[in-house]
Each structure stands twice: as structure tokens, then as C-alpha cells.
Amino acid sequence: MKKQFDCVEMKNEIQRKLLAEYEGLSDAERHARIEKELLADPRFGPILRRSIEQRNCVMEASAGYGGNRHSLKVFVDTSVFGGCFDAEFEKESRWFFDEVQAGRFYVITTGTVMKELSKAPERVCGFVDDMMAHMKILEPSAEIDALRDAYIDAGILEKSSLDDAEHIAAATIEKVDLLVSWNFKHIVHFDKIRAYNGINALKGYGNIDIRSPQEVIAYDDE
């Protein structure tokens, strides 16, 4: 039975459209265009401006985020926001974001993810708007692009999944505590995780811990 709303397919469809839209641009041109478009967006512009202002602030890993020094840095992709409206994943997705608002997690993401979200249905965009006080957008960099390309060159992902490779690279370089996603094909997959960490080791980076939201929420003891 086909879902009324599929958060992973939503993400994949948006990524396909953006890949075509930015075809032929260099990495620098692509990042500059994404930033320009987001800054002009009345909904997502404010959080990007705030993140730009914070880029010169030095923060220790897992400390000082969201006003709570004990918050875990968690990279969140588009599927988790969309999951709040996907019947299969809604309960765990909303539970996860409840813990974000409670200060257990602080959301780390990228301009690429924000651009994807800006193309999502209105109800998803509205939910992102509610989370903006608990989010930081990472600055794009040649280092992220190089690690992203290493995953592609190693055959872990196809070029059509460039954005997913970028998510892994950004989370790795930022040294987040966790990356969460509902994308079991490209991201939350045993073989893929081992492969990403193999490349990370070869390139001198640490391991990335990748989970689905249902694996990281705090269940009450029965």
C-alpha cells in the first residue's frame, strides 16, 4: 500500500530536482547560490544569518550548544523533519524533536539540507521554522567537498546521491555525536556506515555514528 506521505521519497525527489538545477556549477558556485537563495528566503533566511554570525565563535564538541553544555550535537537530514508527517516514522521523529526542544540534542545541519527543506511541503517548512532556535548551519568548505567526493570515488554512493555524501562528510568533519536519518538505503545502513568510516580512517578522520531517530530517543523504563 502506497504511503500518503513518504519522507524519504520526498527527500530523494527534492535532491533529484536540485541536482538537475545546479548541474554544471562548480562546488563554490553551488554553495554561493544556495546561500544567496536561502538568505532571500523569508522563512530560512534568519537562521542562516544567525549561523553566519556564530561562525567565528569557537565551541567545543558536545558543549555550549543551544544554551545547554550537555547537549549532544546531532546532524539531522531532511528525512527526519519530513518524518514528523510520515505515518510510519511520525511518532519517533516527533519524540526526537521533543528531546531537541528539551535540550538533550542540538541540531547541526548544512545549507544543502536547508535548501532541500525550503522545497518541502508547507507543513514541513513550518515545523522547521519551529526548530530554528535549536539549530546551527555549518559553513560549506572545500574540506567537506573533498571528503564527500572520496565517498563517491570509492563507490559507496553514486553521483546522484551527492547530497547524502555531503551530509556524511559534514557530520564527520564537524565531529558530531550522531547523525540521524530515516534513509536506510544510503545512510543508516550497516555496510554503508562501515564504508564511510573506512574512508574516514584513510583520510585521517574519526568514525561517524549513524542512527535512526528510534535508536537515539530516550525510552521510559517500563
PDB file of C-alpha atoms in Angstrom:
ATOM      1  CA  MET A   1       0.000   0.000   0.000  1.00  0.00           C
ATOM      2  CA  LYS A   2       1.423   3.374  -1.044  1.00  0.00           C
ATOM      3  CA  LYS A   3       2.005   5.902   1.714  1.00  0.00           C
ATOM      4  CA  GLN A   4       0.083   9.159   1.704  1.00  0.00           C
ATOM      5  CA  PHE A   5       3.374  10.897   2.534  1.00  0.00           C
ATOM      6  CA  ASP A   6       6.833   9.316   2.286  1.00  0.00           C
ATOM      7  CA  CYS A   7       9.556  11.402   3.951  1.00  0.00           C
ATOM      8  CA  VAL A   8      12.436   9.581   2.239  1.00  0.00           C
ATOM      9  CA  GLU A   9      10.891   9.779  -1.217  1.00  0.00           C
ATOM     10  CA  MET A  10      10.187  13.471  -0.597  1.00  0.00           C
ATOM     11  CA  LYS A  11      13.875  13.978   0.186  1.00  0.00           C
ATOM     12  CA  ASN A  12      15.006  11.949  -2.818  1.00  0.00           C
ATOM     13  CA  GLU A  13      12.712  13.822  -5.208  1.00  0.00           C
ATOM     14  CA  ILE A  14      13.924  17.199  -3.950  1.00  0.00           C
ATOM     15  CA  GLN A  15      17.543  16.077  -4.278  1.00  0.00           C
ATOM     16  CA  ARG A  16      16.965  14.945  -7.865  1.00  0.00           C
ATOM     17  CA  LYS A  17      15.481  18.315  -8.776  1.00  0.00           C
ATOM     18  CA  LEU A  18      18.266  20.284  -7.111  1.00  0.00           C
ATOM     19  CA  LEU A  19      20.940  18.113  -8.727  1.00  0.00           C
ATOM     20  CA  ALA A  20      19.483  18.970 -12.128  1.00  0.00           C
ATOM     21  CA  GLU A  21      19.060  22.641 -11.209  1.00  0.00           C
ATOM     22  CA  TYR A  22      22.707  23.036 -10.176  1.00  0.00           C
ATOM     23  CA  GLU A  23      24.183  20.857 -12.923  1.00  0.00           C
ATOM     24  CA  GLY A  24      27.352  22.343 -14.383  1.00  0.00           C
ATOM     25  CA  LEU A  25      28.111  24.598 -11.419  1.00  0.00           C
ATOM     26  CA  SER A  26      31.381  24.303  -9.524  1.00  0.00           C
ATOM     27  CA  ASP A  27      31.209  23.496  -5.824  1.00  0.00           C
ATOM     28  CA  ALA A  28      31.939  27.135  -4.966  1.00  0.00           C
ATOM     29  CA  GLU A  29      29.244  28.375  -7.334  1.00  0.00           C
ATOM     30  CA  ARG A  30      26.735  25.871  -5.990  1.00  0.00           C
ATOM     31  CA  HIS A  31      27.384  26.821  -2.353  1.00  0.00           C
ATOM     32  CA  ALA A  32      27.213  30.538  -3.176  1.00  0.00           C
ATOM     33  CA  ARG A  33      23.907  30.101  -4.976  1.00  0.00           C
ATOM     34  CA  ILE A  34      22.404  28.066  -2.135  1.00  0.00           C
ATOM     35  CA  GLU A  35      23.454  30.704   0.401  1.00  0.00           C
ATOM     36  CA  LYS A  36      22.079  33.538  -1.726  1.00  0.00           C
ATOM     37  CA  GLU A  37      18.746  31.778  -2.206  1.00  0.00           C
ATOM     38  CA  LEU A  38      18.429  30.891   1.471  1.00  0.00           C
ATOM     39  CA  LEU A  39      19.271  34.412   2.630  1.00  0.00           C
ATOM     40  CA  ALA A  40      16.488  35.685   0.388  1.00  0.00           C
ATOM     41  CA  ASP A  41      14.036  33.177   1.861  1.00  0.00           C
ATOM     42  CA  PRO A  42      11.832  34.918   4.468  1.00  0.00           C
ATOM     43  CA  ARG A  43      11.494  31.718   6.495  1.00  0.00           C
ATOM     44  CA  PHE A  44      15.009  30.279   6.395  1.00  0.00           C
ATOM     45  CA  GLY A  45      16.996  33.475   5.962  1.00  0.00           C
ATOM     46  CA  PRO A  46      17.005  34.392   9.687  1.00  0.00           C
ATOM     47  CA  ILE A  47      18.542  31.109  10.867  1.00  0.00           C
ATOM     48  CA  LEU A  48      21.218  31.273   8.194  1.00  0.00           C
ATOM     49  CA  ARG A  49      22.094  34.837   9.187  1.00  0.00           C
ATOM     50  CA  ARG A  50      22.319  33.780  12.822  1.00  0.00           C
ATOM     51  CA  SER A  51      24.566  30.857  11.915  1.00  0.00           C
ATOM     52  CA  ILE A  52      26.816  33.106   9.840  1.00  0.00           C
ATOM     53  CA  GLU A  53      27.161  35.435  12.830  1.00  0.00           C
ATOM     54  CA  GLN A  54      28.128  32.469  15.010  1.00  0.00           C
ATOM     55  CA  ARG A  55      30.748  31.057  12.639  1.00  0.00           C
ATOM     56  CA  ASN A  56      33.575  32.911  14.346  1.00  0.00           C
ATOM     57  CA  CYS A  57      32.577  31.545  17.748  1.00  0.00           C
ATOM     58  CA  VAL A  58      34.700  28.633  18.938  1.00  0.00           C
ATOM     59  CA  MET A  59      32.636  25.844  20.508  1.00  0.00           C
ATOM     60  CA  GLU A  60      33.904  22.627  22.000  1.00  0.00           C
ATOM     61  CA  ALA A  61      32.387  19.378  20.765  1.00  0.00           C
ATOM     62  CA  SER A  62      29.233  18.481  22.671  1.00  0.00           C
ATOM     63  CA  ALA A  63      29.411  21.663  24.721  1.00  0.00           C
ATOM     64  CA  GLY A  64      27.916  25.103  24.584  1.00  0.00           C
ATOM     65  CA  TYR A  65      25.173  24.295  22.096  1.00  0.00           C
ATOM     66  CA  GLY A  66      21.635  25.521  22.489  1.00  0.00           C
ATOM     67  CA  GLY A  67      22.437  27.082  25.850  1.00  0.00           C
ATOM     68  CA  ASN A  68      22.990  23.615  27.325  1.00  0.00           C
ATOM     69  CA  ARG A  69      26.588  22.453  27.720  1.00  0.00           C
ATOM     70  CA  HIS A  70      25.403  18.851  27.876  1.00  0.00           C
ATOM     71  CA  SER A  71      23.502  18.890  24.575  1.00  0.00           C
ATOM     72  CA  LEU A  72      24.662  16.315  22.052  1.00  0.00           C
ATOM     73  CA  LYS A  73      25.494  17.621  18.589  1.00  0.00           C
ATOM     74  CA  VAL A  74      23.298  15.707  16.167  1.00  0.00           C
ATOM     75  CA  PHE A  75      23.409  16.124  12.395  1.00  0.00           C
ATOM     76  CA  VAL A  76      19.845  15.891  11.076  1.00  0.00           C
ATOM     77  CA  ASP A  77      18.907  15.359   7.432  1.00  0.00           C
ATOM     78  CA  THR A  78      15.736  16.275   5.565  1.00  0.00           C
ATOM     79  CA  SER A  79      14.089  12.893   6.099  1.00  0.00           C
ATOM     80  CA  VAL A  80      13.860  13.369   9.876  1.00  0.00           C
ATOM     81  CA  PHE A  81      11.986  16.667   9.556  1.00  0.00           C
ATOM     82  CA  GLY A  82       9.733  15.089   6.962  1.00  0.00           C
ATOM     83  CA  GLY A  83       9.329  12.061   9.184  1.00  0.00           C
ATOM     84  CA  CYS A  84       7.142  14.113  11.514  1.00  0.00           C
ATOM     85  CA  PHE A  85       4.430  13.846   8.838  1.00  0.00           C
ATOM     86  CA  ASP A  86       5.092  10.286   7.657  1.00  0.00           C
ATOM     87  CA  ALA A  87       2.743   7.852   9.418  1.00  0.00           C
ATOM     88  CA  GLU A  88       5.481   5.194   9.573  1.00  0.00           C
ATOM     89  CA  PHE A  89       8.013   7.456  11.279  1.00  0.00           C
ATOM     90  CA  GLU A  90       5.922  10.204  12.877  1.00  0.00           C
ATOM     91  CA  LYS A  91       5.985   9.012  16.496  1.00  0.00           C
ATOM     92  CA  GLU A  92       9.767   8.603  16.748  1.00  0.00           C
ATOM     93  CA  SER A  93      10.504  11.742  14.691  1.00  0.00           C
ATOM     94  CA  ARG A  94       8.376  13.959  16.892  1.00  0.00           C
ATOM     95  CA  TRP A  95       9.770  12.304  20.008  1.00  0.00           C
ATOM     96  CA  PHE A  96      13.269  13.085  18.762  1.00  0.00           C
ATOM     97  CA  PHE A  97      12.416  16.759  18.239  1.00  0.00           C
ATOM     98  CA  ASP A  98      10.754  16.906  21.651  1.00  0.00           C
ATOM     99  CA  GLU A  99      14.162  15.967  23.049  1.00  0.00           C
ATOM    100  CA  VAL A 100      15.767  18.649  20.883  1.00  0.00           C
ATOM    101  CA  GLN A 101      13.465  21.243  22.453  1.00  0.00           C
ATOM    102  CA  ALA A 102      14.179  19.805  25.910  1.00  0.00           C
ATOM    103  CA  GLY A 103      17.911  20.395  25.365  1.00  0.00           C
ATOM    104  CA  ARG A 104      19.159  16.823  25.056  1.00  0.00           C
ATOM    105  CA  PHE A 105      20.124  17.321  21.394  1.00  0.00           C
ATOM    106  CA  TYR A 106      21.253  20.320  19.384  1.00  0.00           C
ATOM    107  CA  VAL A 107      20.650  20.132  15.647  1.00  0.00           C
ATOM    108  CA  ILE A 108      23.575  20.540  13.262  1.00  0.00           C
ATOM    109  CA  THR A 109      22.873  20.753   9.558  1.00  0.00           C
ATOM    110  CA  THR A 110      24.064  22.377   6.334  1.00  0.00           C
ATOM    111  CA  GLY A 111      22.865  24.893   3.803  1.00  0.00           C
ATOM    112  CA  THR A 112      22.273  21.985   1.453  1.00  0.00           C
ATOM    113  CA  VAL A 113      19.818  20.394   3.904  1.00  0.00           C
ATOM    114  CA  MET A 114      18.142  23.759   4.462  1.00  0.00           C
ATOM    115  CA  LYS A 115      17.793  24.232   0.708  1.00  0.00           C
ATOM    116  CA  GLU A 116      16.148  20.807   0.472  1.00  0.00           C
ATOM    117  CA  LEU A 117      13.788  21.731   3.301  1.00  0.00           C
ATOM    118  CA  SER A 118      12.876  25.010   1.615  1.00  0.00           C
ATOM    119  CA  LYS A 119      11.463  22.899  -1.216  1.00  0.00           C
ATOM    120  CA  ALA A 120       9.458  20.645   1.113  1.00  0.00           C
ATOM    121  CA  PRO A 121       5.681  20.876   1.647  1.00  0.00           C
ATOM    122  CA  GLU A 122       4.481  23.835   3.704  1.00  0.00           C
ATOM    123  CA  ARG A 123       3.743  21.772   6.814  1.00  0.00           C
ATOM    124  CA  VAL A 124       7.356  20.504   6.845  1.00  0.00           C
ATOM    125  CA  CYS A 125       8.703  24.049   6.378  1.00  0.00           C
ATOM    126  CA  GLY A 126       6.528  25.261   9.220  1.00  0.00           C
ATOM    127  CA  PHE A 127       7.882  22.599  11.536  1.00  0.00           C
ATOM    128  CA  VAL A 128      11.468  23.535  10.634  1.00  0.00           C
ATOM    129  CA  ASP A 129      10.585  27.126  11.478  1.00  0.00           C
ATOM    130  CA  ASP A 130       9.626  25.992  14.997  1.00  0.00           C
ATOM    131  CA  MET A 131      13.039  24.317  15.454  1.00  0.00           C
ATOM    132  CA  MET A 132      15.184  27.225  14.311  1.00  0.00           C
ATOM    133  CA  ALA A 133      16.229  28.272  17.822  1.00  0.00           C
ATOM    134  CA  HIS A 134      17.765  24.833  18.291  1.00  0.00           C
ATOM    135  CA  MET A 135      19.785  24.667  15.056  1.00  0.00           C
ATOM    136  CA  LYS A 136      23.148  25.608  13.631  1.00  0.00           C
ATOM    137  CA  ILE A 137      24.013  25.613   9.920  1.00  0.00           C
ATOM    138  CA  LEU A 138      27.567  24.652   9.070  1.00  0.00           C
ATOM    139  CA  GLU A 139      29.684  26.702   6.706  1.00  0.00           C
ATOM    140  CA  PRO A 140      30.449  24.936   3.403  1.00  0.00           C
ATOM    141  CA  SER A 141      34.101  24.145   2.800  1.00  0.00           C
ATOM    142  CA  ALA A 142      36.491  22.581   0.335  1.00  0.00           C
ATOM    143  CA  GLU A 143      37.357  20.048   3.056  1.00  0.00           C
ATOM    144  CA  ILE A 144      33.752  18.823   3.196  1.00  0.00           C
ATOM    145  CA  ASP A 145      33.582  18.679  -0.596  1.00  0.00           C
ATOM    146  CA  ALA A 146      36.803  16.646  -0.777  1.00  0.00           C
ATOM    147  CA  LEU A 147      35.624  14.057   1.754  1.00  0.00           C
ATOM    148  CA  ARG A 148      32.236  13.914   0.023  1.00  0.00           C
ATOM    149  CA  ASP A 149      33.991  13.185  -3.271  1.00  0.00           C
ATOM    150  CA  ALA A 150      36.116  10.495  -1.613  1.00  0.00           C
ATOM    151  CA  TYR A 151      32.934   8.587  -0.697  1.00  0.00           C
ATOM    152  CA  ILE A 152      31.698   8.904  -4.290  1.00  0.00           C
ATOM    153  CA  ASP A 153      35.075   7.912  -5.784  1.00  0.00           C
ATOM    154  CA  ALA A 154      35.153   4.844  -3.535  1.00  0.00           C
ATOM    155  CA  GLY A 155      31.787   3.759  -4.940  1.00  0.00           C
ATOM    156  CA  ILE A 156      29.928   3.962  -1.629  1.00  0.00           C
ATOM    157  CA  LEU A 157      27.321   6.211  -3.255  1.00  0.00           C
ATOM    158  CA  GLU A 158      26.569   7.222  -6.831  1.00  0.00           C
ATOM    159  CA  LYS A 159      26.944  10.822  -8.001  1.00  0.00           C
ATOM    160  CA  SER A 160      23.145  11.050  -7.968  1.00  0.00           C
ATOM    161  CA  SER A 161      23.423  10.822  -4.143  1.00  0.00           C
ATOM    162  CA  LEU A 162      25.969  13.639  -3.886  1.00  0.00           C
ATOM    163  CA  ASP A 163      23.984  15.465  -1.206  1.00  0.00           C
ATOM    164  CA  ASP A 164      23.796  12.387   1.021  1.00  0.00           C
ATOM    165  CA  ALA A 165      27.577  12.007   0.713  1.00  0.00           C
ATOM    166  CA  GLU A 166      27.912  15.669   1.693  1.00  0.00           C
ATOM    167  CA  HIS A 167      25.800  15.089   4.806  1.00  0.00           C
ATOM    168  CA  ILE A 168      28.135  12.317   5.969  1.00  0.00           C
ATOM    169  CA  ALA A 169      31.232  14.375   5.210  1.00  0.00           C
ATOM    170  CA  ALA A 170      29.960  17.482   7.009  1.00  0.00           C
ATOM    171  CA  ALA A 171      28.927  15.484  10.070  1.00  0.00           C
ATOM    172  CA  THR A 172      32.293  13.725  10.152  1.00  0.00           C
ATOM    173  CA  ILE A 173      34.343  16.900   9.912  1.00  0.00           C
ATOM    174  CA  GLU A 174      32.161  18.693  12.482  1.00  0.00           C
ATOM    175  CA  LYS A 175      32.742  15.726  14.848  1.00  0.00           C
ATOM    176  CA  VAL A 176      29.089  15.459  15.756  1.00  0.00           C
ATOM    177  CA  ASP A 177      27.993  12.939  18.342  1.00  0.00           C
ATOM    178  CA  LEU A 178      25.427  11.393  15.998  1.00  0.00           C
ATOM    179  CA  LEU A 179      23.955  11.643  12.532  1.00  0.00           C
ATOM    180  CA  VAL A 180      20.274  10.719  12.384  1.00  0.00           C
ATOM    181  CA  SER A 181      18.269   9.871   9.272  1.00  0.00           C
ATOM    182  CA  TRP A 182      15.441   7.684   8.016  1.00  0.00           C
ATOM    183  CA  ASN A 183      17.375   6.972   4.811  1.00  0.00           C
ATOM    184  CA  PHE A 184      18.166   3.278   5.284  1.00  0.00           C
ATOM    185  CA  LYS A 185      19.427   2.817   1.721  1.00  0.00           C
ATOM    186  CA  HIS A 186      22.164   5.435   1.571  1.00  0.00           C
ATOM    187  CA  ILE A 187      22.891   6.459   5.166  1.00  0.00           C
ATOM    188  CA  VAL A 188      21.598   4.282   8.022  1.00  0.00           C
ATOM    189  CA  HIS A 189      22.931   1.008   6.646  1.00  0.00           C
ATOM    190  CA  PHE A 190      25.487  -1.335   8.220  1.00  0.00           C
ATOM    191  CA  ASP A 191      27.620  -1.785   5.101  1.00  0.00           C
ATOM    192  CA  LYS A 192      27.491   1.920   4.214  1.00  0.00           C
ATOM    193  CA  ILE A 193      28.481   3.010   7.711  1.00  0.00           C
ATOM    194  CA  ARG A 194      31.483   0.679   7.700  1.00  0.00           C
ATOM    195  CA  ALA A 195      32.483   2.010   4.286  1.00  0.00           C
ATOM    196  CA  TYR A 196      32.148   5.667   5.321  1.00  0.00           C
ATOM    197  CA  ASN A 197      34.285   5.037   8.380  1.00  0.00           C
ATOM    198  CA  GLY A 198      36.835   3.157   6.295  1.00  0.00           C
ATOM    199  CA  ILE A 199      37.304   6.231   4.118  1.00  0.00           C
ATOM    200  CA  ASN A 200      37.324   8.454   7.211  1.00  0.00           C
ATOM    201  CA  ALA A 201      40.175   6.398   8.668  1.00  0.00           C
ATOM    202  CA  LEU A 202      42.143   6.587   5.411  1.00  0.00           C
ATOM    203  CA  LYS A 203      41.698  10.359   5.325  1.00  0.00           C
ATOM    204  CA  GLY A 204      42.616  10.865   8.982  1.00  0.00           C
ATOM    205  CA  TYR A 205      39.120  11.484  10.374  1.00  0.00           C
ATOM    206  CA  GLY A 206      37.290   9.819  13.222  1.00  0.00           C
ATOM    207  CA  ASN A 207      34.332   7.477  12.965  1.00  0.00           C
ATOM    208  CA  ILE A 208      30.818   8.783  12.402  1.00  0.00           C
ATOM    209  CA  ASP A 209      27.994   7.250  14.449  1.00  0.00           C
ATOM    210  CA  ILE A 210      24.849   6.964  12.311  1.00  0.00           C
ATOM    211  CA  ARG A 211      21.438   6.015  13.703  1.00  0.00           C
ATOM    212  CA  SER A 212      17.727   6.281  13.036  1.00  0.00           C
ATOM    213  CA  PRO A 213      15.716   8.502  15.415  1.00  0.00           C
ATOM    214  CA  GLN A 214      14.159   5.476  17.072  1.00  0.00           C
ATOM    215  CA  GLU A 215      17.630   4.354  18.163  1.00  0.00           C
ATOM    216  CA  VAL A 216      18.505   7.594  19.949  1.00  0.00           C
ATOM    217  CA  ILE A 217      15.322   8.719  21.705  1.00  0.00           C
ATOM    218  CA  ALA A 218      15.159   8.073  25.426  1.00  0.00           C
ATOM    219  CA  TYR A 219      12.507   5.443  26.101  1.00  0.00           C
ATOM    220  CA  ASP A 220      10.878   5.442  29.514  1.00  0.00           C
ATOM    221  CA  ASP A 221      11.619   2.351  31.587  1.00  0.00           C
ATOM    222  CA  GLU A 222       8.607   0.068  31.883  1.00  0.00           C
TER     223      GLU A 222
END
